[in-house]
CSV table of C-alpha atoms in Angstrom, one decimal:
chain,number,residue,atom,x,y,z
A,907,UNK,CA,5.0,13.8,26.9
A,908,UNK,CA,7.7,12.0,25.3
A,909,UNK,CA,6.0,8.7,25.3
A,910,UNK,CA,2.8,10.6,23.4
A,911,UNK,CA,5.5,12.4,21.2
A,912,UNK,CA,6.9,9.2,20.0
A,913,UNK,CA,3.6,7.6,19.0
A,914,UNK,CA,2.9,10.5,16.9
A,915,UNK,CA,5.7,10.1,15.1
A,916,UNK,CA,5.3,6.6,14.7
A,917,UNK,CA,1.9,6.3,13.7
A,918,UNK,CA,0.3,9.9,13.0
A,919,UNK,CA,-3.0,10.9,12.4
A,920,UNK,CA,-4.0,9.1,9.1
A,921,UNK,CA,-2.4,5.8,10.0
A,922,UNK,CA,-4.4,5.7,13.3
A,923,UNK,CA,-7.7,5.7,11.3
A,924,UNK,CA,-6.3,2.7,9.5
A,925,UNK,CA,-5.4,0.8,12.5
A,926,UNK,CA,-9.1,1.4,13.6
A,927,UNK,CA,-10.2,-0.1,10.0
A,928,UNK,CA,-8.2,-3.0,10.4
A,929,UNK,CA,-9.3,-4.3,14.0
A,930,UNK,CA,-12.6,-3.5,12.5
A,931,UNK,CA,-12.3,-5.7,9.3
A,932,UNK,CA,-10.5,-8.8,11.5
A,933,UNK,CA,-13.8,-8.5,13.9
A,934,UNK,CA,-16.1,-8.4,10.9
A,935,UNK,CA,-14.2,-11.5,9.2
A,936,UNK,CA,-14.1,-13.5,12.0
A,937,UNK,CA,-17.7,-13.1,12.1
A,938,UNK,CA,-19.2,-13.4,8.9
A,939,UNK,CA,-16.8,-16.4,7.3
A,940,UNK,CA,-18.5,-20.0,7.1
A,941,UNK,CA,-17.8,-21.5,10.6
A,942,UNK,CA,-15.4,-18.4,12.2
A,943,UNK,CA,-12.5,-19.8,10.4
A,944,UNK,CA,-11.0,-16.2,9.8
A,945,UNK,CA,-8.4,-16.6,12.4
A,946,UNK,CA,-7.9,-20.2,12.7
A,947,UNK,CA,-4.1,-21.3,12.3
A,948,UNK,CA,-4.6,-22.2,8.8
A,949,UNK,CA,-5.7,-18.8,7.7
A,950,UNK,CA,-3.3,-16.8,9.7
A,951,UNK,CA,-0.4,-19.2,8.6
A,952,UNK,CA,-1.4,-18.4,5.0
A,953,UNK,CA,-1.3,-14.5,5.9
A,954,UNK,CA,1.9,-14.5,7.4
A,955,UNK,CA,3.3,-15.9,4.3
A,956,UNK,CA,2.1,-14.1,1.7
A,957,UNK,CA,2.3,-10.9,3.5
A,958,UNK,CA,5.5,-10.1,3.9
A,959,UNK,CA,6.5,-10.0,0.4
A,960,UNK,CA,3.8,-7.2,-0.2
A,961,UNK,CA,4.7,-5.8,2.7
A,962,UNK,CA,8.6,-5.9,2.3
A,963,UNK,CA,7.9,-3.9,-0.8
A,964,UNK,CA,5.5,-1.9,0.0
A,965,UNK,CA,8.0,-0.4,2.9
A,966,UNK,CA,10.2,0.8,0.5
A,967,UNK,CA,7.5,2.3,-2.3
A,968,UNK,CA,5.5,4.0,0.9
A,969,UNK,CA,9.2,6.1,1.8
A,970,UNK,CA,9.9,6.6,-2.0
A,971,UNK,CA,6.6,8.1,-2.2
A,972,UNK,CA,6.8,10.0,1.5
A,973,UNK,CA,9.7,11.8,-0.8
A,974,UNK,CA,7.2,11.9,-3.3
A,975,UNK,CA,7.8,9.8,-6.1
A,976,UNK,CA,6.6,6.6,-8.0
A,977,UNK,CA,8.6,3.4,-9.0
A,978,UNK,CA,6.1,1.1,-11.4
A,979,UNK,CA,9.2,-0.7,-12.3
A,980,UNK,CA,9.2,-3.4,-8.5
A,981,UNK,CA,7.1,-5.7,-10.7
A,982,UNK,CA,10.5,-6.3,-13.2
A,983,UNK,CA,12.7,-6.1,-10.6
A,984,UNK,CA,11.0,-8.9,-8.6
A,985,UNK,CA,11.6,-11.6,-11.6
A,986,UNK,CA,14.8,-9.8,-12.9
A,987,UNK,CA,16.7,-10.5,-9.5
A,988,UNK,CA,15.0,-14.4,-9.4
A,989,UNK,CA,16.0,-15.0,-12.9
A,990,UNK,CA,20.2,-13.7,-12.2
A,991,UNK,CA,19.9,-15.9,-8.7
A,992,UNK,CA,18.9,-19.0,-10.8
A,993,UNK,CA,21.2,-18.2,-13.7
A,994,UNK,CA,24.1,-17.9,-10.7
A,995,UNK,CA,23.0,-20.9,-9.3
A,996,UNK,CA,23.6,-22.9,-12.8
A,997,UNK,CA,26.9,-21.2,-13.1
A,998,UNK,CA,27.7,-23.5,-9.3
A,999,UNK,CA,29.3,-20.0,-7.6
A,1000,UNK,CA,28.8,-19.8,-3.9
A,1001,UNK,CA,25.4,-18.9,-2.5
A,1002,UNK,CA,26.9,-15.7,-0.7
A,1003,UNK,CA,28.0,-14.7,-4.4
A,1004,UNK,CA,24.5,-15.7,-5.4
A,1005,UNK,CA,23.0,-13.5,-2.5
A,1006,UNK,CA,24.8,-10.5,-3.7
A,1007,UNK,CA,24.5,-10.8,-7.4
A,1008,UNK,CA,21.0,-10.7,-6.7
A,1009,UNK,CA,20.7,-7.6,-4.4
A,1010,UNK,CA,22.7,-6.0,-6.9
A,1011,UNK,CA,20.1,-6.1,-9.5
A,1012,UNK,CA,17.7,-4.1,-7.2
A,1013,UNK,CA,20.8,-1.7,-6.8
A,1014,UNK,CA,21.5,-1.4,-10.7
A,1015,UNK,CA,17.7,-0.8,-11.5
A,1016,UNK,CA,16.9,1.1,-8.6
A,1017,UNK,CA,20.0,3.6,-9.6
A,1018,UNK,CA,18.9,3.4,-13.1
A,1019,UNK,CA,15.4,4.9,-12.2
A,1020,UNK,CA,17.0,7.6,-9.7
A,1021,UNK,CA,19.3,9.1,-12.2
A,1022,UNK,CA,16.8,9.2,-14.8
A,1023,UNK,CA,13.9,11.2,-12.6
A,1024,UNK,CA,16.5,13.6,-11.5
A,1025,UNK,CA,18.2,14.6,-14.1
A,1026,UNK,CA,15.3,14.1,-17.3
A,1027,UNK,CA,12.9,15.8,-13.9
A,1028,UNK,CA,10.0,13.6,-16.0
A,1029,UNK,CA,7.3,12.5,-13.9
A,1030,UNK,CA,8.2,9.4,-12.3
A,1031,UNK,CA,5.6,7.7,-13.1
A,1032,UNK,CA,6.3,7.5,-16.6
A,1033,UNK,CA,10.1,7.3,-15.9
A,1034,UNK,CA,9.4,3.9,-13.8
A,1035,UNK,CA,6.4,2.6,-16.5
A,1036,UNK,CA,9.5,2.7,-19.5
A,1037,UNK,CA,11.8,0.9,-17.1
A,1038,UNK,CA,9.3,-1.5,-16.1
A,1039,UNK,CA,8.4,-2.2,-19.9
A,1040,UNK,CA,12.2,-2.1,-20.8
A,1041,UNK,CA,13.3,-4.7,-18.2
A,1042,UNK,CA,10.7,-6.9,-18.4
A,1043,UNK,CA,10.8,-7.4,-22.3
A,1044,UNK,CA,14.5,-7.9,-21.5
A,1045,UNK,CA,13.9,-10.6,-19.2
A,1046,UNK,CA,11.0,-12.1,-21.2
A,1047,UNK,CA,13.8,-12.3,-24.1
A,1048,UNK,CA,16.5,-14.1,-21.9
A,1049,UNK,CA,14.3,-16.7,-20.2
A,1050,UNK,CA,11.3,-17.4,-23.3
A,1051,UNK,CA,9.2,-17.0,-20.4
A,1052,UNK,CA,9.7,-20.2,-19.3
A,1053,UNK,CA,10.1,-21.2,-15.6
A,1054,UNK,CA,13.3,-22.4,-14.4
A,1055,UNK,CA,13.1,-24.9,-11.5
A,1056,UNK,CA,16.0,-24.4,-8.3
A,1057,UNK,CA,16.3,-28.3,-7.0
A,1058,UNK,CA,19.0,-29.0,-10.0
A,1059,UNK,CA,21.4,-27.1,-8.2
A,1060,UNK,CA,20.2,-25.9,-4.7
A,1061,UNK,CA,19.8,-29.0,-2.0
A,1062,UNK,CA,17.0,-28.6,0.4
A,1063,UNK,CA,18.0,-27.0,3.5
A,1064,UNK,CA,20.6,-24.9,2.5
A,1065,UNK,CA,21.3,-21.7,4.6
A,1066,UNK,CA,20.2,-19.7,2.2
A,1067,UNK,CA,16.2,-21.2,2.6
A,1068,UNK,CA,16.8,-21.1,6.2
A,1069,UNK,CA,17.4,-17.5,6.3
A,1070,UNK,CA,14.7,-16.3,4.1
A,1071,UNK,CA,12.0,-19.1,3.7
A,1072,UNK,CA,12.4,-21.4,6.7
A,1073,UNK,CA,9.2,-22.1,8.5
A,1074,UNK,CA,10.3,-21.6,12.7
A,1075,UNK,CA,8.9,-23.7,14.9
A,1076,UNK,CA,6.4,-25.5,12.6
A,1077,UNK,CA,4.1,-22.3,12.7
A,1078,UNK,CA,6.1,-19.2,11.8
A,1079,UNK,CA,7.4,-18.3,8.8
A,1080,UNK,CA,10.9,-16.4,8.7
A,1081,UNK,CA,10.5,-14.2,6.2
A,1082,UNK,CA,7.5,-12.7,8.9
A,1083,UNK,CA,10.6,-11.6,10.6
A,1084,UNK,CA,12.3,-10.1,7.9
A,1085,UNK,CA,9.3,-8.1,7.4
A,1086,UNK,CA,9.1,-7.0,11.1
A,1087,UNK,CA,13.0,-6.2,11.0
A,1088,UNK,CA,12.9,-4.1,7.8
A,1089,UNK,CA,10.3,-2.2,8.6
A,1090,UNK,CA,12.0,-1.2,12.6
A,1091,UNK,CA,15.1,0.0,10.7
A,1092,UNK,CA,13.1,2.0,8.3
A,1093,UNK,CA,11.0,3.4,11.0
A,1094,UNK,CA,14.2,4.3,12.8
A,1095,UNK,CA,15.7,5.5,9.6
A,1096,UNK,CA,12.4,7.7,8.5
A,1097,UNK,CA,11.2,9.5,11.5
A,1098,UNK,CA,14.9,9.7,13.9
A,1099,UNK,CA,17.6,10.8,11.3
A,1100,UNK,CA,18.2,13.4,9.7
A,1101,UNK,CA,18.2,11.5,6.5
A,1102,UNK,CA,14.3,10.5,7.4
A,1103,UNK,CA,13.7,14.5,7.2
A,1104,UNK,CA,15.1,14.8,4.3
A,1105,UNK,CA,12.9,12.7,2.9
A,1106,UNK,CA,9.9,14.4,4.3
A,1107,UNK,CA,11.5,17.4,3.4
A,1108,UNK,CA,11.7,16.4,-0.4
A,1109,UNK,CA,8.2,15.0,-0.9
A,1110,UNK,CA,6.9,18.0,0.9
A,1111,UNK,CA,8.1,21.0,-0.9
A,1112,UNK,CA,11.7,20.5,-2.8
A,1113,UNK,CA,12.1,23.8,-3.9
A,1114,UNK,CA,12.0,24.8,0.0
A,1115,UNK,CA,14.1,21.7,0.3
A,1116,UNK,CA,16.9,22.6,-2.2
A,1117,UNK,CA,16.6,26.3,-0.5
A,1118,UNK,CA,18.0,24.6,2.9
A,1119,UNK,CA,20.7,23.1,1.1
A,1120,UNK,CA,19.5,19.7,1.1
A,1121,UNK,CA,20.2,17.2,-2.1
A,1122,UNK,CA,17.6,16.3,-2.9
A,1123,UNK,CA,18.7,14.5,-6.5
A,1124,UNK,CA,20.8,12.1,-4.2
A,1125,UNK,CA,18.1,11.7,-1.4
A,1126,UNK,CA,15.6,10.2,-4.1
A,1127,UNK,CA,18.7,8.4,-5.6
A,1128,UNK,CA,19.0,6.8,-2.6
A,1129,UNK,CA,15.7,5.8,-2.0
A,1130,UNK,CA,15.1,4.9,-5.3
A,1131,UNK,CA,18.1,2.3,-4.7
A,1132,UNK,CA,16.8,1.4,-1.4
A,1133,UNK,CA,13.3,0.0,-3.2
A,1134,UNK,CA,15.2,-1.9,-5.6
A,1135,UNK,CA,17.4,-3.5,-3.2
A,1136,UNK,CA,13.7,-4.7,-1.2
A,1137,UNK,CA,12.1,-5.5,-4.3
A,1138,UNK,CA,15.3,-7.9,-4.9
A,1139,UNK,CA,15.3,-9.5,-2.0
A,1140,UNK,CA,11.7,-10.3,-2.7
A,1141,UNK,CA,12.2,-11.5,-5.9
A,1142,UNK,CA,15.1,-14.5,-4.1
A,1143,UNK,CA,12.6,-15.0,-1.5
A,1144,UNK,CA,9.4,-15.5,-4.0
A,1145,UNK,CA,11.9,-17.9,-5.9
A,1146,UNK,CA,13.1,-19.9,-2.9
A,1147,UNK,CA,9.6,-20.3,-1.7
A,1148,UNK,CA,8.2,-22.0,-5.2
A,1149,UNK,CA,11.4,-23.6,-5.9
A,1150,UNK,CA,11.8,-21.8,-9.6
A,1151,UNK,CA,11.8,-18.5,-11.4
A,1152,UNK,CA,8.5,-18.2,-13.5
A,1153,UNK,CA,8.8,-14.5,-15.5
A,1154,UNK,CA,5.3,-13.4,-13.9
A,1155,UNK,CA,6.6,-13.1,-10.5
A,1156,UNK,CA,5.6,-9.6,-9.2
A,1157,UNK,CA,2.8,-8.9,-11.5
A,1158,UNK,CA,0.6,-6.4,-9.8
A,1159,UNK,CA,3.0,-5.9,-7.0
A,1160,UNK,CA,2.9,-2.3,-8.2
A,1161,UNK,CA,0.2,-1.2,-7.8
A,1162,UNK,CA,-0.4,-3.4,-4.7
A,1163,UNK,CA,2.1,-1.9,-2.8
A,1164,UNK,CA,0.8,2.1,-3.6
A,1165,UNK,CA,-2.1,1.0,-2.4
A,1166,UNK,CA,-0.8,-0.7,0.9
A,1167,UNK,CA,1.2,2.8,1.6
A,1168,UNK,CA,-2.1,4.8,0.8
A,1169,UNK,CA,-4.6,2.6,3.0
A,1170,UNK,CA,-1.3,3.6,5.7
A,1171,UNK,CA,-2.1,6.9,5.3
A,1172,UNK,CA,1.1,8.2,3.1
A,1173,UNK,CA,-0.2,11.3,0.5
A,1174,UNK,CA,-0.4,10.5,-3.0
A,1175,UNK,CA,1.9,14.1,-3.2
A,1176,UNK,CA,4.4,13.7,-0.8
A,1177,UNK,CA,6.1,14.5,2.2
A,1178,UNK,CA,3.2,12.7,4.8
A,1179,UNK,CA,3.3,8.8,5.6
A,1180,UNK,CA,4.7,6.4,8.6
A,1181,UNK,CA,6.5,3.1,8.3
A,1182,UNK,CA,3.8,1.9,11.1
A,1183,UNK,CA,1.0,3.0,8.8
A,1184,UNK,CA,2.7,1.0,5.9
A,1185,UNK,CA,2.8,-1.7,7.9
A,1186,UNK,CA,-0.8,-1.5,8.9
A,1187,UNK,CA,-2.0,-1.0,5.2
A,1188,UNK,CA,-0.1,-3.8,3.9
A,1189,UNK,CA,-1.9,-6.2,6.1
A,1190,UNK,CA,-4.9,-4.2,5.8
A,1191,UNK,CA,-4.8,-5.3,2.0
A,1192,UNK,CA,-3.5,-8.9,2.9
A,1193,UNK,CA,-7.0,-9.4,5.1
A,1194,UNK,CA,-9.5,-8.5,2.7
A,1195,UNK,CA,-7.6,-10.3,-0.2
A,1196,UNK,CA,-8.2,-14.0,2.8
A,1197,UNK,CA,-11.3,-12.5,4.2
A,1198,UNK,CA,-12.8,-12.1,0.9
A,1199,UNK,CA,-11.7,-15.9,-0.4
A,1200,UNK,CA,-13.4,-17.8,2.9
A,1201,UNK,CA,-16.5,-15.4,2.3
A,1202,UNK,CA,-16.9,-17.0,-1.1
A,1203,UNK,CA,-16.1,-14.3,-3.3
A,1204,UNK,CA,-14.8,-15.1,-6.3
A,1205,UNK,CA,-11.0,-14.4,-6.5
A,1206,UNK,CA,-11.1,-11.7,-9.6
A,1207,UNK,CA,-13.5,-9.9,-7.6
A,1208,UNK,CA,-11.5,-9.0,-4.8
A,1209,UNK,CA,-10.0,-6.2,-6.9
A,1210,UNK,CA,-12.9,-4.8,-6.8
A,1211,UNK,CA,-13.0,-4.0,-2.9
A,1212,UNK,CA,-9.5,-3.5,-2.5
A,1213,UNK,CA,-10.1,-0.5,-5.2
A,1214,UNK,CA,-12.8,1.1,-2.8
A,1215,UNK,CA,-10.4,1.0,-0.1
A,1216,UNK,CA,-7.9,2.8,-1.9
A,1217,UNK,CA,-10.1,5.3,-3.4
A,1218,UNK,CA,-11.8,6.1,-0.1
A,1219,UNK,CA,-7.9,6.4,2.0
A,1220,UNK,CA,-7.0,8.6,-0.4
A,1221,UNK,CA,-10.1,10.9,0.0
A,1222,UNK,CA,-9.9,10.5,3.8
A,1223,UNK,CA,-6.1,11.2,3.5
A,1224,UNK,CA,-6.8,14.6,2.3
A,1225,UNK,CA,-9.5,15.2,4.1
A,1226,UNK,CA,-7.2,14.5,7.4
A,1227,UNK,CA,-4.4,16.6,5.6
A,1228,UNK,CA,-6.5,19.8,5.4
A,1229,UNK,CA,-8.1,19.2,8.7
A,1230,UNK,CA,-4.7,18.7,10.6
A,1231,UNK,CA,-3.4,22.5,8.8
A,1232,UNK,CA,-6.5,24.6,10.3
């Protein structure tokens, strides 16, 4: 009973359909792509790159919008924090100093967006659309929008690439494990604290919430910081990774990432999701994106299924939502 109770909380009804999709769609893959190449070592090597930067960010937007709110403004933060980590690295302080300047750009934008929801009580979506337009024109102004490389003042094989973009054993990429870490704290955060049902709490009904004496101005703060913070730490790894800051880092993340935590199973209105179905959704979107490519498809096209997928979640998500209350 315990056993069946924890599963449930880890992966819940919605999420389960999405694991189903996803065996389904590696089985397809492997079939249908020119000589089963699908889950040869190149491909999957490829995947677990790429996917944990989605996925890192997509962690934190799928819990911001479990609470039940938006943040369009990742795709800033992503190249804001890459651009201060290469304009600390110029300046020759420490990497640790380096490390936290960065992070702290997540904190300062993800605080920036908090306050303003909860005290303007604007829809966040157009709250996080002028921050996103606000930083990035301030970043486009400060670098010209012109790349910066790394290697004039980072060596190779610094501990800083170790711990975020160091390949282990020839096969695994690290940042893999980042993503696997993050999203076991998160899970532990979300679904065994109290904190975790405040959240759920929030995106469900805050009215009720507020009625029970819950915060729930500081719980979105919070979270709101929380996503910047990830979104940072993507932003250094994305940099490490290609050696430079270009200004177009994270374009699309956005909207990537709502549609990771939807094809999860997290409501569009709040207060239902899992970190497992996150998790699940994000490499959901990761496969079709390499499935797609060895089938042939052009690459602008993919857009086009990943769109389907989201629209057809979303309807199964409510579908599952009303179903689950009879």
């Amino acid at each position: 009973m315990a056993r069946d109770r924890l599963i449930s909380r880890l992966l819940g009804y919605q999420s389960t359909f999405t694991l189903l999709v996803f065996v389904v769609l590696v089985a397809v893959f492997e079939i249908f792509t020119p000589g089963n190449t699908f889950l040869q070592q190149a491909n999957l090597y490829s995947t677990a790159r790429l996917a944990p930067d989605l996925g890192i960010v997509s962690l934190g937007v799928g819990i911001l919008m479990i609470c039940g709110e938006f943040d369009l403004s990742i795709s800033s933060t992503i190249p804001a924090a890459s651009f201060v980590f290469v304009q600390f690295l110029a300046l020759g302080t420490p990497l640790w100093l380096d490390l936290v300047a960065t992070l702290a750009v997540g904190v300062i934008i993800g605080l920036v967006n908090g306050v303003l929801v909860t005290r303007t009580r604007l829809p966040s979506f157009i709250i996080t659309l002028g921050t996103m337009l606000f930083w990035k024109g301030l970043l486009y102004a400060a670098s010209l929008q012109m790349p910066i490389g790394i290697r004039a003042w980072l060596k190779t094989g610094s501990w800083l690439e170790s711990m975020f973009v160091a390949i282990l054993g020839g096969a695994l990429p690290v940042n893999v494990l980042w993503f696997v870490g993050i999203a076991v704290l998160l899970a532990a955060m979300l679904h065994f604290t109290k904190f975790g049902n405040w959240i759920f709490a929030t995106g469900d009904n805050e009215t009720a919430a507020r009625a029970m004496g819950i915060n729930t101005a500081r719980v979105k703060v919070i979270v709101y910081i929380g996503v910047g913070v990830l979104a940072a730490l993507v932003g250094l790894i994305s940099c490490l990774r290609i050696e430079s800051f270009t200004a177009n880092q994270g374009v699309g993340t956005e909207l990537r990432a709502v549609a990771s935590a939807v094809v999860g199973g997290t409501s569009l209105t709040g207060g239902i999701g899992s970190v497992l179905g996150i998790f699940i959704g994000t490499l959901t979107i990761q496969i079709i994106d390499s499935g797609m490519i060895l089938l042939g498809l052009p690459a602008f096209g993919i857009g086009t299924f990943i769109g389907a997928a989201v629209i057809l979640f979303a309807v199964l998500n409510r579908y599952f939502s009303r179903w689950s209350t009879r």
